[in-house]
CSV table of C-alpha atoms in Angstrom, one decimal:
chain,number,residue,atom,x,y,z
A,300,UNK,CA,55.4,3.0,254.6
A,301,UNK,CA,56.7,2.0,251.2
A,302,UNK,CA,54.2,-1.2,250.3
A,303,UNK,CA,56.4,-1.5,247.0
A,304,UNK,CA,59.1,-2.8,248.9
A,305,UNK,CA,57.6,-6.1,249.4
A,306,UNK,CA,57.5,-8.5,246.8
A,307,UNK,CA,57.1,-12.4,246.7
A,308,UNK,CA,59.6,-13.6,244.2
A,309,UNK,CA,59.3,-16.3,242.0
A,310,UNK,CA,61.7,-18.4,240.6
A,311,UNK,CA,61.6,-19.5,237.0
A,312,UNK,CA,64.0,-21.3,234.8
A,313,UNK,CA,66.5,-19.0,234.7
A,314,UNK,CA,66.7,-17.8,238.2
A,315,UNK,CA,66.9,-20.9,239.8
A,316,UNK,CA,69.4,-22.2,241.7
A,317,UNK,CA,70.0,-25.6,240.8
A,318,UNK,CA,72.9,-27.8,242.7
A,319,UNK,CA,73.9,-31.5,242.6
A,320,UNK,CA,73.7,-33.5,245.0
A,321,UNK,CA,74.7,-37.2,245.8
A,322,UNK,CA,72.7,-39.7,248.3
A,323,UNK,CA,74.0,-42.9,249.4
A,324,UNK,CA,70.8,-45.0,249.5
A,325,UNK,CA,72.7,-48.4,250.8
A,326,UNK,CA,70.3,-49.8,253.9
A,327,UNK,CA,67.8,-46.8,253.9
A,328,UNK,CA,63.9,-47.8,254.1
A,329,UNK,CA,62.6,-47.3,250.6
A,330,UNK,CA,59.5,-45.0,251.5
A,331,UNK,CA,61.7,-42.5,253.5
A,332,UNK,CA,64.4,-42.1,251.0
A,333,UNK,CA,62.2,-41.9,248.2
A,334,UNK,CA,59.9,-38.9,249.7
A,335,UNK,CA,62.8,-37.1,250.4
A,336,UNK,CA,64.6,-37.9,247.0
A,337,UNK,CA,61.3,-36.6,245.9
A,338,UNK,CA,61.4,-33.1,247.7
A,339,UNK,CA,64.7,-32.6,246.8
A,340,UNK,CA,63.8,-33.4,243.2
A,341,UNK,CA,61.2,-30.4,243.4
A,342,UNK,CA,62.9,-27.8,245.4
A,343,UNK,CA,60.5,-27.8,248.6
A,344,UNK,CA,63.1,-27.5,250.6
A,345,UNK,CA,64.6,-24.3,249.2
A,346,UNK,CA,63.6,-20.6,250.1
A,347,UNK,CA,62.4,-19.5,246.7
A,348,UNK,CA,59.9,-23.0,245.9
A,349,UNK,CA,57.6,-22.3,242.8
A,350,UNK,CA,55.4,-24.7,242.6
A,351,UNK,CA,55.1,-24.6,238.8
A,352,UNK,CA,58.7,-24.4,237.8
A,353,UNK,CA,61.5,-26.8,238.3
A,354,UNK,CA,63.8,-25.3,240.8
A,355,UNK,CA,64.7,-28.6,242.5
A,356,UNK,CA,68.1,-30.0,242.4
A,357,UNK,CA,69.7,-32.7,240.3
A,358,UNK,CA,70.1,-36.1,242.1
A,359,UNK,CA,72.3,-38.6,242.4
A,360,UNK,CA,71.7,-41.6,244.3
A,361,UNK,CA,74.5,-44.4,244.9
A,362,UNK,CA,73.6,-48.3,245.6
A,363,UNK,CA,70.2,-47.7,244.8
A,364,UNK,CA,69.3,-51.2,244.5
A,365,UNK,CA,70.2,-51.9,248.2
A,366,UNK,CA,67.2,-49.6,249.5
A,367,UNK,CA,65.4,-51.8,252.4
A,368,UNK,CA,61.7,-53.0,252.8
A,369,UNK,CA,60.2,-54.1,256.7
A,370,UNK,CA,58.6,-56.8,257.5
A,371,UNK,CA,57.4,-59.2,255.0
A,372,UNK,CA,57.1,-56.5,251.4
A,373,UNK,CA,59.3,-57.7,249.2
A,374,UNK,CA,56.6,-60.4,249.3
A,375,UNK,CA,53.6,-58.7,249.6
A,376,UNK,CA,54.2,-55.2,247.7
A,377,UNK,CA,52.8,-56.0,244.4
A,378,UNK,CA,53.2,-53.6,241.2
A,379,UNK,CA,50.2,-54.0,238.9
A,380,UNK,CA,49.9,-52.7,235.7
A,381,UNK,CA,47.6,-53.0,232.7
A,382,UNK,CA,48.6,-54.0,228.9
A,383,UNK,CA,45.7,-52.7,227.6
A,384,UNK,CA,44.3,-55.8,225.9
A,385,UNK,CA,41.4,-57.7,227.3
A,386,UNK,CA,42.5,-60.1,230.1
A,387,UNK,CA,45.9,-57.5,230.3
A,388,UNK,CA,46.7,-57.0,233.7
A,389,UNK,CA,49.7,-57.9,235.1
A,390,UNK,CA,51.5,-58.2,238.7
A,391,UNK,CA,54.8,-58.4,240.1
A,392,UNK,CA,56.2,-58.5,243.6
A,393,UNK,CA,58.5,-56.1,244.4
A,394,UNK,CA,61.2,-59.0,245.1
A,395,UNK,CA,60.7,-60.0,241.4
A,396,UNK,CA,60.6,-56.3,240.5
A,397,UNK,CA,63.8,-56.1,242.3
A,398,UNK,CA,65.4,-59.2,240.6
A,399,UNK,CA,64.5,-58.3,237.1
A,400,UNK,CA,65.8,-54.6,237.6
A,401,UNK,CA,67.5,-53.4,241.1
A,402,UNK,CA,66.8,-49.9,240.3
A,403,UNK,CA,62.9,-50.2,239.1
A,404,UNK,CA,62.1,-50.5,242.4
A,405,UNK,CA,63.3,-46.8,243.6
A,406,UNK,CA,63.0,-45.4,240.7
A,407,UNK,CA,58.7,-46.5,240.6
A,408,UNK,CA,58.6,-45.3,244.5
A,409,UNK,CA,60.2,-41.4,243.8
A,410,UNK,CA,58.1,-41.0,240.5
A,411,UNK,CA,55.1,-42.1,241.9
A,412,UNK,CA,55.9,-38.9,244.9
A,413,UNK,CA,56.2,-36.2,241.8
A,414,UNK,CA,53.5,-34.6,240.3
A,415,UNK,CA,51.9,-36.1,237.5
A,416,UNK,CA,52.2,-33.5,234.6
A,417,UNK,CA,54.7,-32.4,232.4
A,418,UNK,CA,56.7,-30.7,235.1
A,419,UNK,CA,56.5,-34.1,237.2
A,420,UNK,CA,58.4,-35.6,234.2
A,421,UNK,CA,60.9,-33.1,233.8
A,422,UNK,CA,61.5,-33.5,237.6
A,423,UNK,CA,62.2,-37.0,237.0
A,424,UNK,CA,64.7,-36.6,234.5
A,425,UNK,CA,67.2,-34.7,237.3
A,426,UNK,CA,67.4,-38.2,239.3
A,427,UNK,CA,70.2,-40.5,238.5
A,428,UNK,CA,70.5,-44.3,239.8
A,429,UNK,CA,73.2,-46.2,240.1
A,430,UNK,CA,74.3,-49.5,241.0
A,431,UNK,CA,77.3,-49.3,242.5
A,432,UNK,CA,79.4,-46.1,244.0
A,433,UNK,CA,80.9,-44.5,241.7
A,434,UNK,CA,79.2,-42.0,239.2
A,435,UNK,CA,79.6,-40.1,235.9
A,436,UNK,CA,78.8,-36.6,236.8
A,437,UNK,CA,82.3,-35.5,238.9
A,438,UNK,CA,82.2,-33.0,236.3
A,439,UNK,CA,79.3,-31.0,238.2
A,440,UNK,CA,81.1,-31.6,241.3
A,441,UNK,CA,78.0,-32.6,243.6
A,442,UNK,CA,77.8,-32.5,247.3
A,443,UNK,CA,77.4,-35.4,249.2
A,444,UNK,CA,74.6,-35.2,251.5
A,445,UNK,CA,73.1,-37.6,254.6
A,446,UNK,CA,69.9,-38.3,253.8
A,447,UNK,CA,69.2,-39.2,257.3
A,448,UNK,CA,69.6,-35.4,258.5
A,449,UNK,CA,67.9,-33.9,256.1
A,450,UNK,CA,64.8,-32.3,256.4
């Protein structure tokens, strides 16, 4: 038996196999949409997953300021963050968030699902929100997806 014959393959930079793809985030629940925005951002669900390399896809998500909260969270879901000087910290509810930017709101949820390193920033530059439907990337000619049977 040749043992040379197996060998686990790992994808870099220039081997990967990056795609774009387009998600229509009009009435989906924030949470789900956002973890898998967030896997498909990383590449988990591809064959050939490194976990140190960005092999993920590029994303683009339409009417992302029309994601859905249950029950009572856009009054309750507070974003707190810290200016740094004494006395600094600072809240918002996510209905405020929501009001002051539509597309803060998904954009804080799929960030906050990404590793926090260097990668987990590079990740986060292949996700693109938009208001409304219509896009400036037909150039990459993505594939529309339903986020609801994905994986």
């Amino acid at each position: 038996m040749n043992t040379l014959s197996y060998k686990t393959v790992s994808a870099n930079k220039a081997t990967a196999n990056k795609e774009w793809v387009v998600v229509d985030a009009e009435g989906q629940p924030l949470g789900r949409l956002a973890s898998k925005v967030a896997k498909i951002l990383r590449g988990k669900h591809k064959t050939n997953f490194t976990p140190h390399a960005d092999c993920g896809d590029n994303v683009i998500v339409l009417n992302a300021g029309k994601v859905t909260l249950s029950g009572n969270k856009w009054a309750d879901k507070t974003y707190i963050w810290h200016t740094g000087y004494p006395g600094g910290q600072k809240s918002m509810t996510a209905l405020e968030l929501q009001k002051k930017d539509s597309l803060k709101v998904l954009e804080k949820s799929v960030k906050g699902m990404l590793p926090k390193t260097r990668l987990g920033s590079q990740l986060f530059k292949n996700l693109y929100l938009y208001e409304g439907t219509d896009h400036k990337h037909e150039a990459q000619t993505p594939k529309v997806i339903n986020i609801n049977e994905f994986k």
